[in-house]
Coordinates of C-alpha atoms in Angstrom, one line a residue:
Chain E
X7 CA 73.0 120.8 35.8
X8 CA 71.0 119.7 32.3
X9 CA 72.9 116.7 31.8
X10 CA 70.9 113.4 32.7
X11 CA 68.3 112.5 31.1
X12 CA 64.8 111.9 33.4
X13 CA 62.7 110.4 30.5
X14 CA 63.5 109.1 27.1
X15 CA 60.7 107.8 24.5
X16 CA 62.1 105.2 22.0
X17 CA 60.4 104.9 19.2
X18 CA 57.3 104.8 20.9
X19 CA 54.3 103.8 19.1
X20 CA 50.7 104.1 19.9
X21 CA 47.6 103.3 18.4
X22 CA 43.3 103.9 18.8
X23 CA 41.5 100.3 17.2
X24 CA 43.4 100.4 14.2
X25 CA 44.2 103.7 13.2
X26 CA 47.8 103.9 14.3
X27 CA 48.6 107.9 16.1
X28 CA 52.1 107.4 16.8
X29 CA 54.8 106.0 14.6
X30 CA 58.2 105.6 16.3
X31 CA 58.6 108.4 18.7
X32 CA 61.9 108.9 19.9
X33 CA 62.6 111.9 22.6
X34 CA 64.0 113.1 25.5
X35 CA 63.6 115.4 29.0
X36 CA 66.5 116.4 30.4
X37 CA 66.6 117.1 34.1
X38 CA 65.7 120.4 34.9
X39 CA 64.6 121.6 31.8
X40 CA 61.2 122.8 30.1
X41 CA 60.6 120.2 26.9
X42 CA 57.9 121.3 24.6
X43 CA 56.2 119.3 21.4
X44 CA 54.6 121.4 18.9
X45 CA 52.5 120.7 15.9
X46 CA 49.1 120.8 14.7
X47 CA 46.2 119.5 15.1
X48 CA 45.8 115.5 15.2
X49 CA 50.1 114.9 15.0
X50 CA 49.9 113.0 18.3
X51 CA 50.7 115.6 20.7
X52 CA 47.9 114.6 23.3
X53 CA 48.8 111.0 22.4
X54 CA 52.1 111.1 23.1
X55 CA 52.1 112.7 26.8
X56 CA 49.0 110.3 27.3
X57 CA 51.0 107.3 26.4
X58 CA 53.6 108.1 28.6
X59 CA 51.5 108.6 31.4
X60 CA 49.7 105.2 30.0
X61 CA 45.9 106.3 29.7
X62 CA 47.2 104.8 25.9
X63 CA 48.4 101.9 25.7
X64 CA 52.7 102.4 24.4
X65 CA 51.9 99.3 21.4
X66 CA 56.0 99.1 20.8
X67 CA 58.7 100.9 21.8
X68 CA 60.6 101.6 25.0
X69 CA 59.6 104.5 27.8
X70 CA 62.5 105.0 30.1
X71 CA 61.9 107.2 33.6
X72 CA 64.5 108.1 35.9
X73 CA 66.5 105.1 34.2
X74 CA 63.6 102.6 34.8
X75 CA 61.0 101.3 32.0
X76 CA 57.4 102.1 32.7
X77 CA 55.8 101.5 29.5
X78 CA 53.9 98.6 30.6
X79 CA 52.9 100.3 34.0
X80 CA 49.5 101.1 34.4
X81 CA 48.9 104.7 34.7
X82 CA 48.5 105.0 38.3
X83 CA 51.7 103.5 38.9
X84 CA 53.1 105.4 36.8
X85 CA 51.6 108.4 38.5
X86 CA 53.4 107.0 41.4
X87 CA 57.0 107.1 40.4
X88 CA 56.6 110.9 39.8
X89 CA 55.5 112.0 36.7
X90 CA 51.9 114.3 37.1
X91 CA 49.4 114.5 33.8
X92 CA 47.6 117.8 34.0
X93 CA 45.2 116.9 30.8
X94 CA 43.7 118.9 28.3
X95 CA 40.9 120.3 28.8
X96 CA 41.6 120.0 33.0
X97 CA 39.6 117.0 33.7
X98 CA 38.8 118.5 36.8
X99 CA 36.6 116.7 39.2
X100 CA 33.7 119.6 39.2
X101 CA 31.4 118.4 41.6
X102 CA 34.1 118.7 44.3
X103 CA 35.6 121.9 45.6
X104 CA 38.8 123.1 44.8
X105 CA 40.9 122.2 47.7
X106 CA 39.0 118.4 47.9
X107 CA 40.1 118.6 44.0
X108 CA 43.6 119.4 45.1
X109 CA 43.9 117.1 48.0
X110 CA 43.1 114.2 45.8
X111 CA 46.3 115.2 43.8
X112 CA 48.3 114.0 46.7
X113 CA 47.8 110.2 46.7
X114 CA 51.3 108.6 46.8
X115 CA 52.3 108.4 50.6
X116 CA 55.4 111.1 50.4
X117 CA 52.7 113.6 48.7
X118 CA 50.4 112.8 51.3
X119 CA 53.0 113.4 54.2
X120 CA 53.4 116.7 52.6
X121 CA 50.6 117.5 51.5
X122 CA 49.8 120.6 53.8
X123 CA 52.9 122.3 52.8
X124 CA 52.2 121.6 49.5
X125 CA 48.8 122.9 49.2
X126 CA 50.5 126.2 50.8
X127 CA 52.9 126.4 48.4
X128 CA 49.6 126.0 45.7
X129 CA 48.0 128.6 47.3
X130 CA 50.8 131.2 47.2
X131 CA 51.3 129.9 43.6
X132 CA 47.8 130.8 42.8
X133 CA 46.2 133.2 45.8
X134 CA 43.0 133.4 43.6
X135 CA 42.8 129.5 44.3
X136 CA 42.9 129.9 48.5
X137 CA 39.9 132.7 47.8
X138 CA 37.8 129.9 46.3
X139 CA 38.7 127.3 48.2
X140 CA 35.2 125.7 49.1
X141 CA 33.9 126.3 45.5
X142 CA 33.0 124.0 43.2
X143 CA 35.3 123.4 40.1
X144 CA 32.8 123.0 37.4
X145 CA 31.6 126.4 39.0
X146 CA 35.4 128.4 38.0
X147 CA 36.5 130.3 35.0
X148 CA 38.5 128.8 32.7
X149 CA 41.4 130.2 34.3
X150 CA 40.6 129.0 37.6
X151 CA 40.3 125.5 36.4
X152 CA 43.6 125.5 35.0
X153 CA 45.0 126.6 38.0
X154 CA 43.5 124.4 40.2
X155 CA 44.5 121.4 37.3
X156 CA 47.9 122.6 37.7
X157 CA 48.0 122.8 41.5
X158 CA 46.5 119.5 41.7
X159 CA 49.3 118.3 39.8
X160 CA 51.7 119.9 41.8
X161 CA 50.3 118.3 44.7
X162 CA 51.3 115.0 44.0
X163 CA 55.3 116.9 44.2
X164 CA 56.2 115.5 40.8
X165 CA 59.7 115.3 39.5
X166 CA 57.7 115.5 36.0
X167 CA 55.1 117.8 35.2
X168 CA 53.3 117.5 31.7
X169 CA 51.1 119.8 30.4
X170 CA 48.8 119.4 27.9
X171 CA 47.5 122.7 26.5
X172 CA 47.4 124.7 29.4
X173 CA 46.5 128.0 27.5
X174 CA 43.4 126.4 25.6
X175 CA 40.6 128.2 25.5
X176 CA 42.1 131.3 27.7
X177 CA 42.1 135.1 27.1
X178 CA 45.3 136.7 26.4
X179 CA 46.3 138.2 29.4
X180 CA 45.8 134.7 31.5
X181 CA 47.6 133.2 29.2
X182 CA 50.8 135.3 29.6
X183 CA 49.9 134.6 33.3
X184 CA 50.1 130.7 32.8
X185 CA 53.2 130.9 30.8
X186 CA 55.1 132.8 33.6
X187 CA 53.7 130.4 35.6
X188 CA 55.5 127.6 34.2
X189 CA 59.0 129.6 34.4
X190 CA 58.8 130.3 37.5
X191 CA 57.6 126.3 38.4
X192 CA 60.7 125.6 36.6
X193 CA 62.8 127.6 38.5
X194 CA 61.5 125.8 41.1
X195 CA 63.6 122.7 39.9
X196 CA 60.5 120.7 38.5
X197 CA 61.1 119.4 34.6
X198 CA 58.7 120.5 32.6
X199 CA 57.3 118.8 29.3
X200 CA 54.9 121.4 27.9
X201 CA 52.1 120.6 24.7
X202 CA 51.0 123.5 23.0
X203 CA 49.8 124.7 20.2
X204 CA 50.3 128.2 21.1
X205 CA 54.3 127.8 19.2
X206 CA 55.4 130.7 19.9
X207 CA 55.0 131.3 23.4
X208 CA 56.3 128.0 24.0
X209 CA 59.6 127.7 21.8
X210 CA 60.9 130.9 23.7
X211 CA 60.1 129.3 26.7
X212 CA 61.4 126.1 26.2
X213 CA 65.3 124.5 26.3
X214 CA 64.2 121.6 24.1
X215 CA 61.6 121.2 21.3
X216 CA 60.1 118.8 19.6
X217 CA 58.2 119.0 16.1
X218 CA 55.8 116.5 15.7
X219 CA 53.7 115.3 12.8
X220 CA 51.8 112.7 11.4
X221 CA 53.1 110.6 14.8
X222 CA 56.7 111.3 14.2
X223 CA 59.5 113.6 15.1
X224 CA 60.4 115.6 11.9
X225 CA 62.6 118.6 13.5
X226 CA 64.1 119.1 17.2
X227 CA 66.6 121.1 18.6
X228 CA 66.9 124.0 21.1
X229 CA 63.4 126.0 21.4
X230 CA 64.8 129.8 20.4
X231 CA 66.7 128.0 17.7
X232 CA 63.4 126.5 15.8
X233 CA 62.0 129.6 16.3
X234 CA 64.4 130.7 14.2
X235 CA 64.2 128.0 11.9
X236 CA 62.3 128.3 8.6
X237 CA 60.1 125.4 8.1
X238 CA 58.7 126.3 11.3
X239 CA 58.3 129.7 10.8
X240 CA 56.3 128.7 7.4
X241 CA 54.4 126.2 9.0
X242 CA 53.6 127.2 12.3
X243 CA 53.9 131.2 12.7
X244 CA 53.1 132.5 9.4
X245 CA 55.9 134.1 8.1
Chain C
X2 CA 21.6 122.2 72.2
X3 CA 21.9 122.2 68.4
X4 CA 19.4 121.1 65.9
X5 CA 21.0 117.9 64.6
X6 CA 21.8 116.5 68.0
X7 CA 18.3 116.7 69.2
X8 CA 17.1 115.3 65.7
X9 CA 19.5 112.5 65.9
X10 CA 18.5 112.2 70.2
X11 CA 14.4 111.9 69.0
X12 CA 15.4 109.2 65.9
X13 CA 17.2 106.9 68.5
X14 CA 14.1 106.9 70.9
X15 CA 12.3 106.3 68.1
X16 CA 13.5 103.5 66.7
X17 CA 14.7 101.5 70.1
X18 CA 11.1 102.0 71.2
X19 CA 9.8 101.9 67.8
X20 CA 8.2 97.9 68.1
X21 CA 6.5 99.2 71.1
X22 CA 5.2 102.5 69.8
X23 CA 3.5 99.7 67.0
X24 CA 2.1 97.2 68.5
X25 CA 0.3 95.3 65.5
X26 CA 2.4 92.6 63.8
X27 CA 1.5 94.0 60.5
X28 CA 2.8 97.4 61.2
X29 CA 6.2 95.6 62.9
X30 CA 6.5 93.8 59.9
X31 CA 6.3 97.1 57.8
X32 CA 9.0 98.4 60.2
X33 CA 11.7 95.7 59.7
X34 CA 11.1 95.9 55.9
X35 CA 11.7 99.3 55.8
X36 CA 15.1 99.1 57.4
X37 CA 15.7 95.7 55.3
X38 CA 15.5 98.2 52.6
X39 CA 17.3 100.6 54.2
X40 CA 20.3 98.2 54.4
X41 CA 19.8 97.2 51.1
X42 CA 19.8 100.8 49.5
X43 CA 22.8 101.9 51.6
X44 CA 25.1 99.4 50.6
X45 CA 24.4 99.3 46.9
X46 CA 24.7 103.2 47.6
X47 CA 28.2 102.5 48.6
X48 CA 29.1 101.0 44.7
X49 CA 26.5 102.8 42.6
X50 CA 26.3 106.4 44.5
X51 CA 30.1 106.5 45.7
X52 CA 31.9 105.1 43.1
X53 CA 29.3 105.4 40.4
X54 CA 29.4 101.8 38.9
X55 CA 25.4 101.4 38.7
X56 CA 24.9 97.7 39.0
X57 CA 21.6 96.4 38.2
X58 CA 22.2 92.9 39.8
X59 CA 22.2 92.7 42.9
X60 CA 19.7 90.7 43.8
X61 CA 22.6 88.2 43.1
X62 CA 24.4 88.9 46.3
X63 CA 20.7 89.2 48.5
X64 CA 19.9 85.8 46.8
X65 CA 23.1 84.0 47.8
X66 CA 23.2 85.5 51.3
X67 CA 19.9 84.1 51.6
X68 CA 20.1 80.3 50.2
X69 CA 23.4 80.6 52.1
X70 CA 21.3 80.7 55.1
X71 CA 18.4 78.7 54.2
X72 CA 20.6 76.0 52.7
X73 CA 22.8 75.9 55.9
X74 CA 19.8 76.0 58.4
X75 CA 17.9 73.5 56.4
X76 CA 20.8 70.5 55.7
X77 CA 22.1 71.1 59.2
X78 CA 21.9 71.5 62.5
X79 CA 23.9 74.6 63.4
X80 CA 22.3 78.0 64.3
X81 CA 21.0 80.4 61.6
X82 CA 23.0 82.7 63.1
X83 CA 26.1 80.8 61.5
X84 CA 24.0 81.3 58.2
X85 CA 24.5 85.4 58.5
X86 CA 27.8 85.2 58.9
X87 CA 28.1 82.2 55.7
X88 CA 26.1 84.8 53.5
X89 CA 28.7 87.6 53.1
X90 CA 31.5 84.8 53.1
X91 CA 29.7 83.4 50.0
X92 CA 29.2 86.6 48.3
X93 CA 32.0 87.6 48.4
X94 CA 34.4 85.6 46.0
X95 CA 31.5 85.7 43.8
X96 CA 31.7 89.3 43.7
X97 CA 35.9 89.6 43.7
X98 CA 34.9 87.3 40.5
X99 CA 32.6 89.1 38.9
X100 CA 34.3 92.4 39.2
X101 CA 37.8 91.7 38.2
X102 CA 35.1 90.5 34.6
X103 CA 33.0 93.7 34.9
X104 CA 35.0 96.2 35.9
X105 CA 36.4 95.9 32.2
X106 CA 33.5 97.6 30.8
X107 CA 32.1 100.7 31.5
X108 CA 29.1 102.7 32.1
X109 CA 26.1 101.0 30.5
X110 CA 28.3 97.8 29.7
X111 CA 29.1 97.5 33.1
X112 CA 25.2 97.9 33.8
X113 CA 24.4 95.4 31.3
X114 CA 26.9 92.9 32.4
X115 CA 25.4 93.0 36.3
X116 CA 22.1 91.9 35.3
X117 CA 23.8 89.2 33.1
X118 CA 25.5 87.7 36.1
X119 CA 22.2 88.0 38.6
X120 CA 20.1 86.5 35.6
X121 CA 22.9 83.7 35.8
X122 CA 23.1 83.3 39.9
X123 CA 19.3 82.7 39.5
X124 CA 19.2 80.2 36.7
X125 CA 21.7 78.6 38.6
X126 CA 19.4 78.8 41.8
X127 CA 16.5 77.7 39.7
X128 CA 18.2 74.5 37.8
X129 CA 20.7 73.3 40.9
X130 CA 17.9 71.0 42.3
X131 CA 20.1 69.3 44.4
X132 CA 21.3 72.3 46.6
X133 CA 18.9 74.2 46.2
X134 CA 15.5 72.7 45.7
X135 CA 15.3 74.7 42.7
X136 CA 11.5 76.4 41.6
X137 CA 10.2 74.6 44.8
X138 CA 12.7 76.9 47.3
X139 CA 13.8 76.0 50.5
X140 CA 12.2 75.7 53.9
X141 CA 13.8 76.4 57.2
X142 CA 12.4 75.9 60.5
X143 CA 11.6 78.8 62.5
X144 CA 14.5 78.5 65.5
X145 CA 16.2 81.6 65.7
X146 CA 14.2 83.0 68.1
X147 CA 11.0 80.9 69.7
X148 CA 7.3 82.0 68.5
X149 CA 6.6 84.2 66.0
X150 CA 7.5 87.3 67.9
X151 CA 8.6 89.3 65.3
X152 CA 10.2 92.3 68.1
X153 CA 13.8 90.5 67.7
X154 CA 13.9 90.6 64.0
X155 CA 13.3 94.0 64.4
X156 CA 16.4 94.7 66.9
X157 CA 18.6 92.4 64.4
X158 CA 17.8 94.2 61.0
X159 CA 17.9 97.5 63.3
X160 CA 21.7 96.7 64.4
X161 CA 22.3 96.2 60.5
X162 CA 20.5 99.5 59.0
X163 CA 22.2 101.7 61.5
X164 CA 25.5 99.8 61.0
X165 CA 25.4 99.8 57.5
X166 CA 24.3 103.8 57.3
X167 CA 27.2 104.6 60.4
X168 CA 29.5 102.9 57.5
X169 CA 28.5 104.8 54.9
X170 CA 29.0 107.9 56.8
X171 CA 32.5 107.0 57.9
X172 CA 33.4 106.0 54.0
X173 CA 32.2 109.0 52.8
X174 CA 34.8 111.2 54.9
X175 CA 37.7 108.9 54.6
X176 CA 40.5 108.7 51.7
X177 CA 38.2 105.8 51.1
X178 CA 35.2 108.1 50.1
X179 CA 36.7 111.0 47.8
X180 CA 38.7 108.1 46.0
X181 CA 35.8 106.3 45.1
X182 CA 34.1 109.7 44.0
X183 CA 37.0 110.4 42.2
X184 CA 36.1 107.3 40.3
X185 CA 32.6 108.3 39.6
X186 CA 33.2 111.7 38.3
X187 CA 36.7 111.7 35.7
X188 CA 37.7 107.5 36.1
X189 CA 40.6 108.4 33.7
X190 CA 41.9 111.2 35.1
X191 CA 41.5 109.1 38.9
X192 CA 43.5 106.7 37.5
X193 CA 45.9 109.7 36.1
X194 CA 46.6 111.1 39.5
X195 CA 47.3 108.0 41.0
X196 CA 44.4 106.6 42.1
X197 CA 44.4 102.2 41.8
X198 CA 40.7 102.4 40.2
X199 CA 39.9 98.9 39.9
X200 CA 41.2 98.0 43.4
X201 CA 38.8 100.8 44.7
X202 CA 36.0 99.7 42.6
X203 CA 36.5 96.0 44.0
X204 CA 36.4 97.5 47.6
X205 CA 33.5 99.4 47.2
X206 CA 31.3 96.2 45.5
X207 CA 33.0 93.5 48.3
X208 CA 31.4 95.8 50.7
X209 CA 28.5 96.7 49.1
X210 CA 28.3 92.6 48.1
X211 CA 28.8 91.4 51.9
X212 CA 26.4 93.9 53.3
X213 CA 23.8 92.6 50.3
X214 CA 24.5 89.3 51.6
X215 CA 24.1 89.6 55.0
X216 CA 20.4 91.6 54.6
X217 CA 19.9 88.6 52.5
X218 CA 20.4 85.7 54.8
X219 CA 18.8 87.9 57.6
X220 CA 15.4 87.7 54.9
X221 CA 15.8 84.0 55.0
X222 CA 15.5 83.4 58.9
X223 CA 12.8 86.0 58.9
X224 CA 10.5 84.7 56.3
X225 CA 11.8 81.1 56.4
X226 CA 11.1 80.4 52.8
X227 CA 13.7 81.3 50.0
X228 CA 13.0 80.6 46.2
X229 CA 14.6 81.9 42.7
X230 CA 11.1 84.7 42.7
X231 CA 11.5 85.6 45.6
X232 CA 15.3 86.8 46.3
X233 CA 16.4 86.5 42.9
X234 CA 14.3 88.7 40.5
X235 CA 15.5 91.5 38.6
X236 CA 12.3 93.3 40.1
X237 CA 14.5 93.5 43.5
X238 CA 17.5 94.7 41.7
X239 CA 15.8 97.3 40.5
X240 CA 14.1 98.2 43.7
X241 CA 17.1 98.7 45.6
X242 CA 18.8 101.4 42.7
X243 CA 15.0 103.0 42.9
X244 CA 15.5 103.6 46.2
X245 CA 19.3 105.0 46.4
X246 CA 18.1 107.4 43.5
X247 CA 15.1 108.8 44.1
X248 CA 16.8 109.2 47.9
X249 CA 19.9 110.8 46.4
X250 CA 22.3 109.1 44.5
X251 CA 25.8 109.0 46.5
X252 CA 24.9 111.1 49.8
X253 CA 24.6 108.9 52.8
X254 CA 20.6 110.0 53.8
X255 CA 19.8 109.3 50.5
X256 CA 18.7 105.7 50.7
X257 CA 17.4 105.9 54.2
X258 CA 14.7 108.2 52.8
X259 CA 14.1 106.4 49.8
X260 CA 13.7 103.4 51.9
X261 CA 11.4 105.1 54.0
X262 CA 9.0 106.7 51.4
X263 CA 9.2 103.8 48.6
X264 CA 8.3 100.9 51.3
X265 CA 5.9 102.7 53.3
X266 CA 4.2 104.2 51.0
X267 CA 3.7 101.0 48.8
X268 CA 2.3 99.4 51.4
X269 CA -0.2 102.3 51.9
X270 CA -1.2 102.1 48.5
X271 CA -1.1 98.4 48.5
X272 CA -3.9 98.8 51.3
X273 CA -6.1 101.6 50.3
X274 CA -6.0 101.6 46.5
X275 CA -5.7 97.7 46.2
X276 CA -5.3 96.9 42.2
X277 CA -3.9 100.2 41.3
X278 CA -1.3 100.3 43.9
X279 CA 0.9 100.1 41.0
X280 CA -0.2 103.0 39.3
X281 CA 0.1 105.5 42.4
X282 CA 3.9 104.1 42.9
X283 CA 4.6 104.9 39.2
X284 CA 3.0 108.3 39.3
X285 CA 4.9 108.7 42.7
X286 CA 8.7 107.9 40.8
X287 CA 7.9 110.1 38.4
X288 CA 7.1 112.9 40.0
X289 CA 10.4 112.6 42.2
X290 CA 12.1 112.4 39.4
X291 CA 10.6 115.6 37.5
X292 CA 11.3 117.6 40.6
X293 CA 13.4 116.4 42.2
X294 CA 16.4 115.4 40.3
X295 CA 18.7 114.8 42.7
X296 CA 16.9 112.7 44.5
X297 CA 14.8 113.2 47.6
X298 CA 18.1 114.2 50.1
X299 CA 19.0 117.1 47.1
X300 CA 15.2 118.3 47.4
X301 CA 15.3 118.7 50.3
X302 CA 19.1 120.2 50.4
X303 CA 17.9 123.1 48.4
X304 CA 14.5 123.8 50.1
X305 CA 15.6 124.1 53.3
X306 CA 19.5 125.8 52.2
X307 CA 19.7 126.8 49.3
X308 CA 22.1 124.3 48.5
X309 CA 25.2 125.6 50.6
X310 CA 27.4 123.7 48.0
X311 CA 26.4 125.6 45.1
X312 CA 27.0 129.1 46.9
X313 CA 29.9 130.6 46.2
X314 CA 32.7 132.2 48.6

């Protein structure tokens, strides 16, 4: 079932004015699977998913989805052919409540045709979301927001979902939450490509992982096995 | 019955008998300014309170709307009425132009670059002599209607307030409406989910542009003169944001009230405090704006509500 390859970066570069972020970054989502980059702070890990979604501009280098380039597609085309950004930091809109906030997730006209189902299928996803329904968003918890961030990326039925840092800023126990949240939307059949710098939630999780630094790939391979792996564990787990 | 329907059932009364209720010509004039305003404040509302792109100039589209008119009624024959309909044709282009330029920048640059482009739309008024008389304006004969009644002005700027608020109502619970506030609150992350910003932006000014327009070749048959000071200051661009702000930035009341309190009660002043009419406006603004900082419609939101959006469920 993991075999074809729904996006592939080629030695993607990115740059901010002149300070160059990313420096030939080459990777790939299979189908089906949870992807994840790791790394610290500043090695282009926000950059990266934000170039493919194209709030960056991709300065050289090829991005490939569902065999078709989109790396000179404005972003809300982009948005368009399937792939949902749920950014750090939610970027929710917080003087609108959280179903108008999920509703606008739905703006291409097959996840507007749906979009009832969908925002049922939200709801069961995250019951706390249907409670709170007519609240504002800048009025939730944490948590909450990143629920609704989530469900409002959902919403638009993505064959992509990206996630940038979902369990920023959360307490423990919501973060566990969030992480079998993902599973299970995998389960579901949605690909997953998942930031974090929480590495060692999201290597077990993940089939594929990425090791980013400086704006390049220095280590991938299969998430359990780089947990395994010793410059990671010296690096990134401290041990 | 319900509250709002009687409200709404004593507003229309009011205003379709409204020239009759006033009688003097001074307080019928008072009357069709107010709803000029009204106009003017609701469409900007639709570009600087929906989609949050605060333009500071335009008095360029009330300015063309108006020479539109003047110049049409003035070189030839045909009806003024033609020149309505020439002011929002004319104001347009200018304003698909000048947004595919502006809606590059952002924020304060975008501010910036709308009084740039009204400074220039009124230099050009002021040095194209040829078409448009430059400093000495442009006079048109009175024809629209015969006399100086001034009871059908009122009816026309009447059908264009009410038109222009019933449009702002229906944009603001369309797809039309949450995209645009979308815009206003997270433009990258609208753009993220999918959301064609600039095309958006560029409906909400052509709309907000035409309806400018059209208020502005409506002022030119009704006071038959148009120069640069007149329709093209930057004192009139300001005005109209005053009054979508202190009214309530982006709700569709909002200007209507600002409209109502800003021009009526400047004319008050104007009559019983004479030089320091001025001073009483200013004092006025800021004491909106120190207690009211959402503007006059979220004042009164909370007073009489509590502000039902804020409570949670």
């Amino acid at each position: 079932m993991k075999e074809k390859t729904l996006l592939e970066l080629r030695d993607v570069t990115a740059r901010y004015g002149d300070v160059q972020v990313l420096w030939g970054v080459s990777l790939a989502v299979r189908e089906g699977e949870i992807a994840t980059i790791v790394g610290a702070n500043g090695a282009g890990k926000t950059t990266t998913l934000k170039t493919i979604s194209s709030a960056v501009a991709c300065a050289s280098g090829q991005i490939i989805f569902d065999g078709e380039h989109i790396e000179k597609l404005p972003s809300h085309k982009v948005a368009a052919r399937g792939i949902a950004h749920v950014p750090e930091g939610r970027r929710l809109f917080p003087m609108m409540t959280v179903r108008e906030n999920l509703e606008l997730g739905a703006i291409s006209p097959a996840a507007r045709r749906h979009h009832s189902d969908t925002i049922d299928e939200v709801f069961s996803l995250f019951p706390k979301l249907k409670e709170r329904e007519r609240q504002l968003a800048g009025t939730l918890s944490g948590g909450e927001q990143q629920m609704v961030a989530i469900g409002r990326g959902l919403m638009a039925r993505p064959r992509l979902l990206m996630l940038d840092e979902p369990s920023l800023g959360l307490a423990p126990i919501i973060v566990r939450e969030m992480f079998d949240i993902i599973r299970r939307l995998n389960r579901d059949g949605i690909t997953v490509m998942l930031v974090e710098q929480n590495v060692q939630q999201s290597l077990k999780l993940a089939d594929r992982a990425y090791v980013l630094e400086n704006g390049r790939v220095v280590l991938e391979g299969a998430g359990r096995e780089l947990l395994d792996d010793e410059r990671v564990r010296a690096a990134y787990l401290g041990a | 019955m319900n509250k709002k329907r009687l409200l709404f059932i004593i507003l229309s009364i009011f205003l379709l008998t409204a020239p009759y209720l006033f009688e003097t010509r001074y307080s019928q004039h008072v009357l069709i300014l107010v709803l000029l305003y009204v106009t003017l404040g609701s469409a900007w509302n639709i570009l600087g309170g929906f989609a949050g792109q605060l333009s500071v100039g335009h008095a360029a589209f009330f300015g063309i709307g108006a020479y539109s008119a003047a110049i049409l009624a003035s070189k030839t024959s045909l009806s003024p009425w033609l020149g309505l309909a020439l002011g929002p044709v004319v104001a347009l282009p200018v304003a698909l132009i000048v947004g595919r330029i502006c809606f590059r920048l952002r924020g304060p640059y975008f501010t910036l670059a709308t009084i740039a482009v009204s400074e220039v739309v009124r230099l050009v008024a002021l040095n194209w002599r040829d078409l448009t008389g430059g400093a000495v304006g442009v006079v048109i004969r009175p024809s629209v209607f015969s006399g100086t009644d001034k009871v059908p002005y009122y009816y026309v700027i009447l059908v264009m307030a009410v038109g222009t608020v019933a449009l702002c109502q229906w944009i603001s619970r369309r797809k039309l409406g949450y995209f645009l506030m979308a815009v206003r609150e997270d433009e990258e992350t609208a753009e993220s989910i999918g959301i064609d910003t600039t095309r958006y932006k560029l409906i909400a000014l052509s709309l907000s542009a035409a309806i400018t327009a059209l208020a502005g070749a409506f002022y030119a048959n009704y006071f038959l003169f148009v120069d640069p000071t007149v329709v093209l200051p930057l004192a009139l661009s300001v005005e109209i944001v005053l009054i979508a702000i202190i009214g309530g930035l982006g709700t569709v009341p909002g200007p209507v009230l600002g409209a109502v309190l800003l021009k009526l009660s400047s004319e008050v002043f104007r009559n019983y405090f004479e030089q320091a009419n001025l001073l009483i406006y200013g004092a006025l603004l800021i004491l909106v704006i120190l207690f009211m900082p959402d503007g006059l419609m979220g004042g009164f939101k909370k007073f009489l509500t509590g502000d039902k959006r804020r409570v949670t469920g």
